[in-house]
Structure formats: C-alpha cells, structure tokens
Short mmCIF file of C-alpha atoms in Angstrom, two decimals:
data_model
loop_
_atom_site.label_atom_id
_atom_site.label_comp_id
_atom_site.label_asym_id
_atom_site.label_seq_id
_atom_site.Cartn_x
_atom_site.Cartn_y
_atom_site.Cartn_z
CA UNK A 1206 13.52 -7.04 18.09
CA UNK A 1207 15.36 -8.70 15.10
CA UNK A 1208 18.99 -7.44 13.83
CA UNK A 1209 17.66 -6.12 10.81
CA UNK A 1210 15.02 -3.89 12.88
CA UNK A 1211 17.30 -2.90 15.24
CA UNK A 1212 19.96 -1.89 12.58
CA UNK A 1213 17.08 0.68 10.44
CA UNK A 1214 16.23 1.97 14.05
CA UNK A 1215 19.93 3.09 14.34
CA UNK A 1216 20.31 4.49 10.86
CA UNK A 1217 17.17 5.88 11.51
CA UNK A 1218 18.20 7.71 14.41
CA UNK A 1219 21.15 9.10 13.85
CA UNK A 1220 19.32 10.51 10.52
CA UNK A 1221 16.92 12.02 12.87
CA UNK A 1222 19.41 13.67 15.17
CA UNK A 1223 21.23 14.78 11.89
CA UNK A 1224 18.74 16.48 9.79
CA UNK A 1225 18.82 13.93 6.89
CA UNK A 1226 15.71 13.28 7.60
CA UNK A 1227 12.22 14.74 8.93
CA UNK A 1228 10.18 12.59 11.63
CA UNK A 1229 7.06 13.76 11.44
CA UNK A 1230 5.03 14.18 14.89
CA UNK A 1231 1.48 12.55 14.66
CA UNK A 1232 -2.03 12.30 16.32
CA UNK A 1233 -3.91 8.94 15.69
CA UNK A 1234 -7.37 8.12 16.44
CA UNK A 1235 -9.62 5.06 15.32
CA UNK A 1236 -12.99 5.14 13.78
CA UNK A 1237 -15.20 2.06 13.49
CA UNK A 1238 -16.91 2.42 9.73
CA UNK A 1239 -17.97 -0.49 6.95
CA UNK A 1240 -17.09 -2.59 9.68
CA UNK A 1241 -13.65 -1.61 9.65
CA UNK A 1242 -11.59 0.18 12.71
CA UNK A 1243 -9.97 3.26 10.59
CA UNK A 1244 -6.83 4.66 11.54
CA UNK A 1245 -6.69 8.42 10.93
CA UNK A 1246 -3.72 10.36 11.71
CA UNK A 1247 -3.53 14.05 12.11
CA UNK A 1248 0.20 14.81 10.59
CA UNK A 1249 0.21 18.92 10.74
CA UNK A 1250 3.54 19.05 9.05
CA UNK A 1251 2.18 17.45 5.62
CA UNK A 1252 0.58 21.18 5.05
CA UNK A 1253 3.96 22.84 5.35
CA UNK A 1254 5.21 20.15 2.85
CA UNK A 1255 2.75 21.01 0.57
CA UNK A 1256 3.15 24.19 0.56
CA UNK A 1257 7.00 24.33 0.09
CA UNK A 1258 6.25 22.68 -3.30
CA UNK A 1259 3.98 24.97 -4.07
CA UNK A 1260 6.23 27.67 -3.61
CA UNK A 1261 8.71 26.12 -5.61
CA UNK A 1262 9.84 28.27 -9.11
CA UNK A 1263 7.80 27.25 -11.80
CA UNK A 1264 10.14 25.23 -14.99
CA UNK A 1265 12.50 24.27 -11.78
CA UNK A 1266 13.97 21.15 -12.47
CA UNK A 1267 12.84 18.33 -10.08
CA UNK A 1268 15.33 16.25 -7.99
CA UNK A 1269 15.09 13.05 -7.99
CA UNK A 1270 16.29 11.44 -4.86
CA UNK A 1271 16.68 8.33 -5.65
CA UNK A 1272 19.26 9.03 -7.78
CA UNK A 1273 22.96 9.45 -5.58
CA UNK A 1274 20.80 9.24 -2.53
CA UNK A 1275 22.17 10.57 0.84
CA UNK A 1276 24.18 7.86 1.75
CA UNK A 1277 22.84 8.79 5.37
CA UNK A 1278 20.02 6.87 3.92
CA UNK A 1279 20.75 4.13 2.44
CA UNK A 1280 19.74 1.08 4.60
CA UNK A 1281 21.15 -1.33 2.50
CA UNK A 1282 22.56 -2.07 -1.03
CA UNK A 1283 20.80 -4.93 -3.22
CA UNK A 1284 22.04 -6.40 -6.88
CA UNK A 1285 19.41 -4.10 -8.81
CA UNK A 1286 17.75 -1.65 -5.99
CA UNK A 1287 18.40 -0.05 -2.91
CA UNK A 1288 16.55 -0.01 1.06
CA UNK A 1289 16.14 3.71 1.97
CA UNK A 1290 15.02 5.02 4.74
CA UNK A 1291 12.32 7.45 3.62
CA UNK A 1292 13.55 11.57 4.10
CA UNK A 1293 9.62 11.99 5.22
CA UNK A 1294 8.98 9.96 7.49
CA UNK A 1295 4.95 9.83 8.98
CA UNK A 1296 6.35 6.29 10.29
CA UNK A 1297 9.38 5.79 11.71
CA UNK A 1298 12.06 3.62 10.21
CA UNK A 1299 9.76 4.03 6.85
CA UNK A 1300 11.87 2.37 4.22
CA UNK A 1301 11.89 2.44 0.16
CA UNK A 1302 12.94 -0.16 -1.97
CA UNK A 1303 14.11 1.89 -5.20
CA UNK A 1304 15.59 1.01 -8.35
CA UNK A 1305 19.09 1.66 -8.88
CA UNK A 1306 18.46 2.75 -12.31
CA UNK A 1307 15.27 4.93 -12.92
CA UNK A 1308 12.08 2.55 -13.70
CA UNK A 1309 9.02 4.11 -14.21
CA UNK A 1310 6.25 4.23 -11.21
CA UNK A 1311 3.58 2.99 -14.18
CA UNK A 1312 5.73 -0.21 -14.69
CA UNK A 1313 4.30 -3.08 -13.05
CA UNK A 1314 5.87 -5.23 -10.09
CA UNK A 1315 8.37 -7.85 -11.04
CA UNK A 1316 9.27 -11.12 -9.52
CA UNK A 1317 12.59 -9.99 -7.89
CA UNK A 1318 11.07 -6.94 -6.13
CA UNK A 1319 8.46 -9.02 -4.93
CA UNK A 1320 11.06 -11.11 -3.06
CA UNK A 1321 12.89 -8.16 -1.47
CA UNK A 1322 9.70 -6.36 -0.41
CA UNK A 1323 8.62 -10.00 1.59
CA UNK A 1324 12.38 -10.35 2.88
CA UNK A 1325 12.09 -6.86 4.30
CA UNK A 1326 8.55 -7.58 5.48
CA UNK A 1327 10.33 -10.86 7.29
CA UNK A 1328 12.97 -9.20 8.30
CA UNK A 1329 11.68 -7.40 10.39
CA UNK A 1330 10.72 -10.25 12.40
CA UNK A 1331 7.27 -11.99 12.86
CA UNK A 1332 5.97 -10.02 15.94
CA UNK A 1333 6.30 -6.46 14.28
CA UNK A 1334 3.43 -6.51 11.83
CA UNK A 1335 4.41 -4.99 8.80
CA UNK A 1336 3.00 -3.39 5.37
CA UNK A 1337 4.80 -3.13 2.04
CA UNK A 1338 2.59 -1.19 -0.65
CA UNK A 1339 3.29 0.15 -3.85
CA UNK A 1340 1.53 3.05 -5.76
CA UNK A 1341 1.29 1.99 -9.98
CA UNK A 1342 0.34 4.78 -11.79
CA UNK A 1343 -0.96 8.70 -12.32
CA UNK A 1344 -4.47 7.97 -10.08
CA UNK A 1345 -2.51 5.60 -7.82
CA UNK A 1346 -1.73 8.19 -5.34
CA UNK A 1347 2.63 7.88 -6.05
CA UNK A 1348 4.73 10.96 -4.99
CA UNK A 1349 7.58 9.58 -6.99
CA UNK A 1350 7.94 9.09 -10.34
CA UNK A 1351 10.90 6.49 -9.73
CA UNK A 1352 9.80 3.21 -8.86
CA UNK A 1353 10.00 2.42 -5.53
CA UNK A 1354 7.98 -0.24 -2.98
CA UNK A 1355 7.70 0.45 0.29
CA UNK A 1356 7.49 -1.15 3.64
CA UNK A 1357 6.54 0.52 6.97
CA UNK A 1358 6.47 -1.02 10.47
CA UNK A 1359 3.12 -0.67 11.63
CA UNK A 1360 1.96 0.29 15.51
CA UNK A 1361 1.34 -3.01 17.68
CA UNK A 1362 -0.74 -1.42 19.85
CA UNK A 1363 -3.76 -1.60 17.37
CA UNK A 1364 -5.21 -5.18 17.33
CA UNK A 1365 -5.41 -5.30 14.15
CA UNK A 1366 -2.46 -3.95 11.71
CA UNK A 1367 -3.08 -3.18 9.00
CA UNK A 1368 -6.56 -2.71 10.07
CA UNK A 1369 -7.87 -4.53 6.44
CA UNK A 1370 -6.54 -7.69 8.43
CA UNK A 1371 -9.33 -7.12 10.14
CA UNK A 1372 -11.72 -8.02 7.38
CA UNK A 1373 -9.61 -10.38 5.81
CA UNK A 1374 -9.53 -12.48 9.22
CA UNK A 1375 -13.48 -12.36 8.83
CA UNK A 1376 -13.63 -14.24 5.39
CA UNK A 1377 -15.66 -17.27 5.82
CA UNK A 1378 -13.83 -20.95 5.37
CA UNK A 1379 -10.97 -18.82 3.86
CA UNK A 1380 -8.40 -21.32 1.52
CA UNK A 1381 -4.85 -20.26 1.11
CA UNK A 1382 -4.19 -19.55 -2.39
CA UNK A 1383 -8.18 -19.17 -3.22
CA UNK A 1384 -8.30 -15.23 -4.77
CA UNK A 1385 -11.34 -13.57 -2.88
CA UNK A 1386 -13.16 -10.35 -2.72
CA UNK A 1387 -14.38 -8.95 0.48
CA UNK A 1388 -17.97 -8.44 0.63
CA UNK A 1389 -17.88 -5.25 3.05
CA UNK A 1390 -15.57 -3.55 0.56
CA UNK A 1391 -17.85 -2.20 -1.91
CA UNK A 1392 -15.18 -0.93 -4.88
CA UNK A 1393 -13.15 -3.36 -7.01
CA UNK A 1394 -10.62 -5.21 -5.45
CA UNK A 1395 -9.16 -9.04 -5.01
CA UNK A 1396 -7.17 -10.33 -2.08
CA UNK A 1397 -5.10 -14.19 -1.75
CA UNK A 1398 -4.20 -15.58 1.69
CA UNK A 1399 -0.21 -16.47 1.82
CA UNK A 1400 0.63 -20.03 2.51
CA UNK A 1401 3.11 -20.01 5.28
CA UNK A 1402 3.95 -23.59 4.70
CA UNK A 1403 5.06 -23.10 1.50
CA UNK A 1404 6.98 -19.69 2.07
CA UNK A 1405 8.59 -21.46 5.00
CA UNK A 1406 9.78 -24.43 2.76
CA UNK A 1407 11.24 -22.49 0.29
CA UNK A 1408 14.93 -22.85 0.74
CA UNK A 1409 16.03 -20.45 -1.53
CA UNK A 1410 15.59 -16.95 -3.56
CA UNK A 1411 14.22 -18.19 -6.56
CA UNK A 1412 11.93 -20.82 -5.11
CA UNK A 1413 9.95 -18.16 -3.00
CA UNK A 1414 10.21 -15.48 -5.75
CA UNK A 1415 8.48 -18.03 -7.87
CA UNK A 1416 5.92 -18.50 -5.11
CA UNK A 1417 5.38 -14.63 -4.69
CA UNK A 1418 5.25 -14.29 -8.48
CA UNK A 1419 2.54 -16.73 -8.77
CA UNK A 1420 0.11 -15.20 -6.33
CA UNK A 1421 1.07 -12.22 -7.89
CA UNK A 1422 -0.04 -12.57 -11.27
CA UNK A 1423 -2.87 -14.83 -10.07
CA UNK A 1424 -4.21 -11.18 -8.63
CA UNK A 1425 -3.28 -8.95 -11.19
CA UNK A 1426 -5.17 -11.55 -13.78
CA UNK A 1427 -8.06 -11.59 -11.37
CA UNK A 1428 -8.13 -7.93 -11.17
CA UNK A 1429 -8.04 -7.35 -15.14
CA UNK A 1430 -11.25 -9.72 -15.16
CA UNK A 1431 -13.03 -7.30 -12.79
CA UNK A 1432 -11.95 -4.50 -14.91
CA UNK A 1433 -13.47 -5.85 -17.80
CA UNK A 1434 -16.42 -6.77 -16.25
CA UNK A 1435 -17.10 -3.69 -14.52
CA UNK A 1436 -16.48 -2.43 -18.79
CA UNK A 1437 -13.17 -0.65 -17.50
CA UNK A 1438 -9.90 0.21 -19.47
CA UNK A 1439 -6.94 -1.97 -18.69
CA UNK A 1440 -4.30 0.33 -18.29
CA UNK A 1441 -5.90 1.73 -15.21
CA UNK A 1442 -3.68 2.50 -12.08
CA UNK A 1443 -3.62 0.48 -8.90
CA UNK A 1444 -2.58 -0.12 -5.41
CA UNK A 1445 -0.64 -3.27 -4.63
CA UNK A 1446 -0.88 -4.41 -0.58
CA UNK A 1447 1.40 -7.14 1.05
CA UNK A 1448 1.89 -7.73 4.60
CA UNK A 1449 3.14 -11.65 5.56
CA UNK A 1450 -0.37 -12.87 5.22
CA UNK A 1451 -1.72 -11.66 2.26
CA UNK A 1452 -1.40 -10.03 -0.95
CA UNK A 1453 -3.94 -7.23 -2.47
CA UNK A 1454 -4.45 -5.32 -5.84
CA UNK A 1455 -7.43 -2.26 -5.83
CA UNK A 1456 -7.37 -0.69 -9.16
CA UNK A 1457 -7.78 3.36 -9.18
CA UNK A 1458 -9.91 5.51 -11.07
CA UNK A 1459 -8.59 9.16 -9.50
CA UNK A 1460 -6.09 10.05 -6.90
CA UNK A 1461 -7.90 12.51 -4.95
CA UNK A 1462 -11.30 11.78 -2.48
CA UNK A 1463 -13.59 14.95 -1.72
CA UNK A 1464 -15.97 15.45 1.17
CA UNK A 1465 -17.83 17.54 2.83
CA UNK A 1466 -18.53 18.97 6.72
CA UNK A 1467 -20.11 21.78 8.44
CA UNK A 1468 -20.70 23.50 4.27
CA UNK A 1469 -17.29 23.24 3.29
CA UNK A 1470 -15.43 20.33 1.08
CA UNK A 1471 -11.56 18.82 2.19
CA UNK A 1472 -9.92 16.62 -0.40
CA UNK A 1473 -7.90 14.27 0.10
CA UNK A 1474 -4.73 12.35 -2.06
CA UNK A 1475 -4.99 8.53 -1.22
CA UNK A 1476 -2.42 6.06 -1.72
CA UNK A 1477 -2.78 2.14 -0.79
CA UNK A 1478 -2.17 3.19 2.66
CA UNK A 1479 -5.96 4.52 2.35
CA UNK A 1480 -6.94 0.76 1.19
CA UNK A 1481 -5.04 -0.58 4.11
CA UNK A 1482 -7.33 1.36 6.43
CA UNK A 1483 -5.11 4.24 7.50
CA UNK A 1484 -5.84 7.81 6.02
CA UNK A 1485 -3.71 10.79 7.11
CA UNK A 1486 -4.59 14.66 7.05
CA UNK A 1487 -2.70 17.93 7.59
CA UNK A 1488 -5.55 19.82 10.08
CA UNK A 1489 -7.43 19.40 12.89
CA UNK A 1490 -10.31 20.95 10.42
CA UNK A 1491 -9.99 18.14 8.19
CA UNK A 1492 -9.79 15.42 11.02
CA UNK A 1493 -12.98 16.48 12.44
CA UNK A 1494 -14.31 16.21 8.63
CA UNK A 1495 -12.94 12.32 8.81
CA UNK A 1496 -14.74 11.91 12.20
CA UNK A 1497 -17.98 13.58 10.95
CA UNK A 1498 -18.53 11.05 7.72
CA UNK A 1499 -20.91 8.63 8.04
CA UNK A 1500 -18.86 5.55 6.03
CA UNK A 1501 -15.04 6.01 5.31
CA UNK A 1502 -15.45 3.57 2.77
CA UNK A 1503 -17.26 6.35 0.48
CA UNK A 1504 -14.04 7.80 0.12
CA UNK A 1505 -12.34 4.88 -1.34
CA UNK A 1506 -14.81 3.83 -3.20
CA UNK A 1507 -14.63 7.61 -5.05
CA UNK A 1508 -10.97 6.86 -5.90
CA UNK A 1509 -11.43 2.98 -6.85
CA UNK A 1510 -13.93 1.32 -9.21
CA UNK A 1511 -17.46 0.85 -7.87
CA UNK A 1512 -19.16 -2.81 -8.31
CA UNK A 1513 -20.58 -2.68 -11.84
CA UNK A 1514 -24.57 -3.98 -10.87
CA UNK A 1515 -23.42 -6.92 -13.75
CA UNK A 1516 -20.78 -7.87 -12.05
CA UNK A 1517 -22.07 -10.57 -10.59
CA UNK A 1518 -24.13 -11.64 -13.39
CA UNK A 1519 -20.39 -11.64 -15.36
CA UNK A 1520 -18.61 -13.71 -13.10
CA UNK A 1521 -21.57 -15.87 -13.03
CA UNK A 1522 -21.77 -16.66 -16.45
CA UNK A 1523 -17.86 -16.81 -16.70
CA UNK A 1524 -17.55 -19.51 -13.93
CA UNK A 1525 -20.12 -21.18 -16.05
CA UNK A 1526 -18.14 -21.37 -19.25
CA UNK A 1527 -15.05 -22.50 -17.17
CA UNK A 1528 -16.99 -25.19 -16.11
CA UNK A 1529 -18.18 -26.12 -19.21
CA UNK A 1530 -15.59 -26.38 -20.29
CA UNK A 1531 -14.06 -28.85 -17.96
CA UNK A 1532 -16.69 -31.15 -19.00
#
C-alpha cells in the first residue's frame, strides 16, 4: 500500500466514523455479456438519496459543495483544484478532483487536470488498479454542475478492473499511441494505449502533461470525426475514461437507459462508470432486471451514438484522401 493510499484510507475513515461522509454498503455480482464480464452493484441506499432530493422545496437554492468544502474532506490542496474525498461514497476512498473556482461540468478537460488525475491514478501505486472518469455535459450522466474528475480505487479481486480492460487487452497487434475502436463495442467510441516508457521518462510536470495532452486531443479529434461521420452535432456530451493504461472518450446522446423485465420498464442514469463496465442500481427489482437482459451493451448503446451503417464507408474514403495526399 503506497503513502498516498494509506493517507485517503485514514481521512477516509475517520470521515466515516464522523458522519462527514456516507459509505454506502453494496452487493456486486458479474455478468458475462458482449463479451464483457459486467460488474453490477446493488447499492439500496442510492433510492433513499434520490428521494431526499426529491423531497427537497421546490426554488430551494442548491449547495454547491465544492465551494468551502468540509475540510474533513479535503484530501489534499493543489495550485488551481482540490482532492476530495467524495461525501457519497459507493467506493471507498472515492476522491474528486474539483476546481477551486467554479468551472463549468460542459467545459472540456485541460492539460493540467489531466496531469493530476494520472498522478492520483499513480499515486495510488501500481498494484491497486485504478479509474479516473469524468462526466462532460447535460447527457453525460454528471451530478455536479462544478467541474470535477474523479478517481476511484477499483476491487482487485476482479481479474480484470475496470472490466473494459478486458476488451482492450483483446485488441489484436495493439500499438501504443495508435487510436482504436473496439469491435465488440457497438456505439461510438475511440480508445489509445498509454506508453509507459514515455510516462516513465518524463522527469517532470510539464513534460508528462504534454504527453497526456497529446493523447488527449488525439481522442477528442478522433471522436469529433466519428461524430461527423455518424452526421452528429459537435457539441454533444461525453464520457472521458483513464486508468494507467489507457485513455477513452464515448460521446452521449441521453443520460438515462430504459429496459424492460417481467412487463415492467427500470431506467437507469449512466455515467462513464457504465462505459467502464460497472452499472449500479438501487433494488433488488432492478438487479434482477440487469440479470434478465440478454446484452448489457444495449443499454449503452441507448445512451451513446450507434455505428452510422456509413461509417465505415466514411473512414474509408477519408483514409483514402489522407493518403492521397501523402503522395
């Protein structure tokens, strides 16, 4: 266990055992679909947090907590942001790397919170896997309206975490840096292998935030070339994933998933955790709905962007211009 984890564990206790925070007590279970091992998580408390919003005074202002946070929170204190532990907690030691000033959750990433999502991600050492995500936009599936990124330790007793790895370990002759898309996904996505090597190298702050930057905006291009080839606005909302290996952008078309089971439909609010491969619910009604579906990946691919049919043909004629171009 690293310094850094062991110091969040401790804050995150004694929040715990202090009421400044809420540990929520959960029920996991895989299920194999799309060739994917799912993690669902039964989390019964998430229904009695929805409904104490709902009960909430209509025109009641709403806190922002980001703002004078509970210094029982506050992991650590950056230049321009701040490590929080997250109030409620589905994870333990679930942390939030928010602004100091309030930034919009529709503003894109930049460079400098890239580096201090990866420096959380490594500091919590190399044999904890670990996820940092963040939620762009209305359809993206954000809570918050202040920006914030966030990182969660993931459980090591699933072989693979998060269980995308999974499929990104099955890429064929995969090249670091090379921007892919995953064949068994069947919405709009792209996905870039980290070098290790290079990260590694990098001796100092701006060296790997210019590496993370790059792959970055290597994706986010890549991505606004599948919007418009799928004929899809630009300003759409997204999910960003990064764990130590990789980096991945799925754009959003709606925040909420609906199925059905047993003549009755469950929706369900997905946030790049759903991309990642975990989805949580708030009843044992609507985990026996998850078990029931026939492909998992039905649901994301209601709240992302299905393959255009022309996609291909797009990208096909687009690679060759590019190489015509080269000529």
């Amino acid at each position: 266990m690293s310094a850094f984890t062991r110091e969040v564990q401790k804050k995150f206790d004694a929040a715990k055992e202090n009421k400044d925070l809420v540990s929520y007590e959960t029920t996991e279970i895989e299920k194999e679909s799309g060739g994917m091992n799912f993690i669902l998580s039964l989390v019964p408390a998430l229904a009695e947090k929805a409904k104490a919003k709902q009960d909430k005074k209509e025109g009641e202002e709403k806190h922002n907590p980001f703002l004078n946070p509970n210094p029982a929170l506050v992991v650590k204190e950056l230049d321009n942001h701040m490590i929080l532990l997250n109030k409620f907690s589905v994870t333990p030691c679930h942390l939030l790397i928010v602004t100091k000033e309030f930034k919009k959750q529709t503003d894109p990433i930049l460079p400098d919170e890239l580096y201090e999502a990866f420096k959380t991600i490594k500091d919590f050492g190399s044999s904890q896997p670990t996820l940092a995500f963040y939620n762009c936009g209305p359809n993206s599936g954000a809570s918050q309206g202040h920006k914030h990124i966030q990182v969660i330790p993931l459980n090591r007793d699933y072989e693979f975490q998060p269980p995308l790895k999974q499929l990104f370990d099955e890429i064929y002759d995969r090249q670091i840096g090379q921007i892919y898309a995953i064949n068994k996904l069947p919405f709009v996505h792209v996905i870039i292998g980290l070098d290790n090597n290079i990260i590694r190298a990098a001796k100092d702050r701006e060296s790997l935030t210019n590496y993370l930057a790059q792959m970055f905006f290597g994706i986010l291009d890549a991505m606004f070339q599948q919007l418009r080839e799928n004929s899809l606005p630009l300003d759409t909302s997204y999910n960003f994933l990064m764990t130590q290996d990789f980096m991945m952008l799925v754009p959003r078309s709606k925040e909420t998933a609906t199925i059905e089971h047993k003549g009755k439909q469950f929706e369900f609010s997905i946030n790049s955790l759903g991309f990642s491969g975990s989805i949580l619910c708030k009843t044992e009604e609507e985990l026996e709905a998850l078990k029931a579906q026939e492909n998992l990946m039905d649901m994301l691919t209601q709240v992302g962007v299905a393959w255009s049919p022309d996609s291909e043909k797009y990208d096909a004629e687009r690679q060759l211009a590019e190489a015509a171009e080269l000529v």
